[in-house]
CSV table of C-alpha atoms in Angstrom, one decimal:
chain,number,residue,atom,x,y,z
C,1,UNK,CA,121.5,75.0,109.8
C,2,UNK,CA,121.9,78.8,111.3
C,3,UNK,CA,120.7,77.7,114.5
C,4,UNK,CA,123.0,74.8,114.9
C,5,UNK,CA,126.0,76.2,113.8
C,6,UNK,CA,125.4,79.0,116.3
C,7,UNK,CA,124.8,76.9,118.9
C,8,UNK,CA,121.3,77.5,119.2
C,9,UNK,CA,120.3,73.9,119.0
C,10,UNK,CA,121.4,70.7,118.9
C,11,UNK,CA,122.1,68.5,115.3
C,12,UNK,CA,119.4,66.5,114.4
C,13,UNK,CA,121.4,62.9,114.6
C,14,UNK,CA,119.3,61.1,112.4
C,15,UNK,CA,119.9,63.8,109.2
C,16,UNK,CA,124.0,63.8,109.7
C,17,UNK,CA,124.6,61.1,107.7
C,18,UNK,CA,122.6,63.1,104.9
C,19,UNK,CA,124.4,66.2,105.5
C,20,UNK,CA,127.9,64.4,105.5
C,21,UNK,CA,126.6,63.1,102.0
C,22,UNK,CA,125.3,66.8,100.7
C,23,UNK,CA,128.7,67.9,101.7
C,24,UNK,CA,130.2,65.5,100.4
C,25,UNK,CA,132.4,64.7,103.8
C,26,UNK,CA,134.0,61.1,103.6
C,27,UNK,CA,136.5,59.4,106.6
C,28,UNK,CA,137.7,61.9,108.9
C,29,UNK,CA,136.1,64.9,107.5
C,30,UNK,CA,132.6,63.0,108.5
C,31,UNK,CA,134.1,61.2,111.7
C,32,UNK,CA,134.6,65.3,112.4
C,33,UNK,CA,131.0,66.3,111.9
C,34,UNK,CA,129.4,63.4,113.8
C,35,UNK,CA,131.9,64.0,116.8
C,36,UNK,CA,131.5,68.0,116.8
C,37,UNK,CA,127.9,66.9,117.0
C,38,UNK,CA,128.3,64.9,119.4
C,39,UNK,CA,129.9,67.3,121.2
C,40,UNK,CA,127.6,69.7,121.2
C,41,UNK,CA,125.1,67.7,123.3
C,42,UNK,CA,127.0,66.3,126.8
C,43,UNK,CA,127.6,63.0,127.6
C,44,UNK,CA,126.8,61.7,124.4
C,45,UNK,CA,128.8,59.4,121.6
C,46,UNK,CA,129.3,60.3,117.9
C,47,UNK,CA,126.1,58.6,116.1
C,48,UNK,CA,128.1,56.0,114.8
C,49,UNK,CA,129.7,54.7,117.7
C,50,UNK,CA,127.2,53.6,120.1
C,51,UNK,CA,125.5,50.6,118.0
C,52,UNK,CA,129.1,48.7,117.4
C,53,UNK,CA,130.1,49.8,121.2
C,54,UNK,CA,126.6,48.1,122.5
C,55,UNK,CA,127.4,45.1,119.7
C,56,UNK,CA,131.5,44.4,120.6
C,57,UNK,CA,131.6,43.4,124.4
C,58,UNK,CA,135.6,43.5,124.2
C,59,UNK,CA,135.5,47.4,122.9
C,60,UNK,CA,133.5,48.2,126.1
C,61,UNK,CA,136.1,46.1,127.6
C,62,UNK,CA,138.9,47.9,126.2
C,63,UNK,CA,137.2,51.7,126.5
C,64,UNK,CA,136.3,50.9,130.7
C,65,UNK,CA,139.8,49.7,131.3
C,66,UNK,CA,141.5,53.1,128.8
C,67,UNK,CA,139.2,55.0,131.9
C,68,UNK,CA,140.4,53.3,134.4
C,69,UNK,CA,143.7,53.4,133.8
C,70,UNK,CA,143.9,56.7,132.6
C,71,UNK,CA,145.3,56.3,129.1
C,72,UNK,CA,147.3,58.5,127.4
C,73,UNK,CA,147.0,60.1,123.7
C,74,UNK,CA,150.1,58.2,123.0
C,75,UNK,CA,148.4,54.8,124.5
C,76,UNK,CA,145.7,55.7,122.1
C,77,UNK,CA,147.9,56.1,119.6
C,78,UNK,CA,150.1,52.7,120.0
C,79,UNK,CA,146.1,51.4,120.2
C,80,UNK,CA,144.9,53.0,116.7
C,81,UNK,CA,148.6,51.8,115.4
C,82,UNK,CA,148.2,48.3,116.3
C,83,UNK,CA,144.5,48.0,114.8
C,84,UNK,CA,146.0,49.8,111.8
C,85,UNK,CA,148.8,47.3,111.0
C,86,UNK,CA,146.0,44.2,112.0
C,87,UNK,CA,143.6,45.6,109.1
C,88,UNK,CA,146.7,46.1,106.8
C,89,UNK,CA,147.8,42.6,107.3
C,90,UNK,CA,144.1,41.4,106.7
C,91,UNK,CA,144.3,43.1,102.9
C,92,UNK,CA,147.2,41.5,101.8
């Protein structure tokens, strides 16, 4: 754990879901650890991305065209905002 918090080397992917669980680390606080992760190696997605990305063809859709057109954090956000009121209506 030294080693990767110093840098040193690189998470081992397959063990972040168990330390997300040791830690106790639930939504974002986990969505934070597998991105930092991610981040630590380049050019690489969060651990639980790349599965649902391969699966959906419309979110590779939608991620190619937020690249090509340059998207904004406020895009983003009308994006996460619109997903957020679809699952909301979904529950009631």
């Amino acid at each position: 754990m030294s080693d990767i918090e110093k840098g040193r080397r690189y998470p081992p992917e397959k063990k972040l879901d168990d330390i997300a669980r040791i830690l106790k680390l639930q939504g974002d606080d986990k969505d934070r650890l597998l991105d930092l992760a991610a981040m630590a190696k380049s050019n690489t997605v969060s651990s639980d991305l790349p599965e649902y990305i391969m699966e959906k063809d419309l979110a590779r859709v939608a991620l190619r065209r937020a690249r090509e057109t340059k998207l904004s954090d406020d895009g983003w956000k009308e994006v996460i905002d619109l997903i957020n009121s679809k699952s909301e209506s979904q529950t009631d």
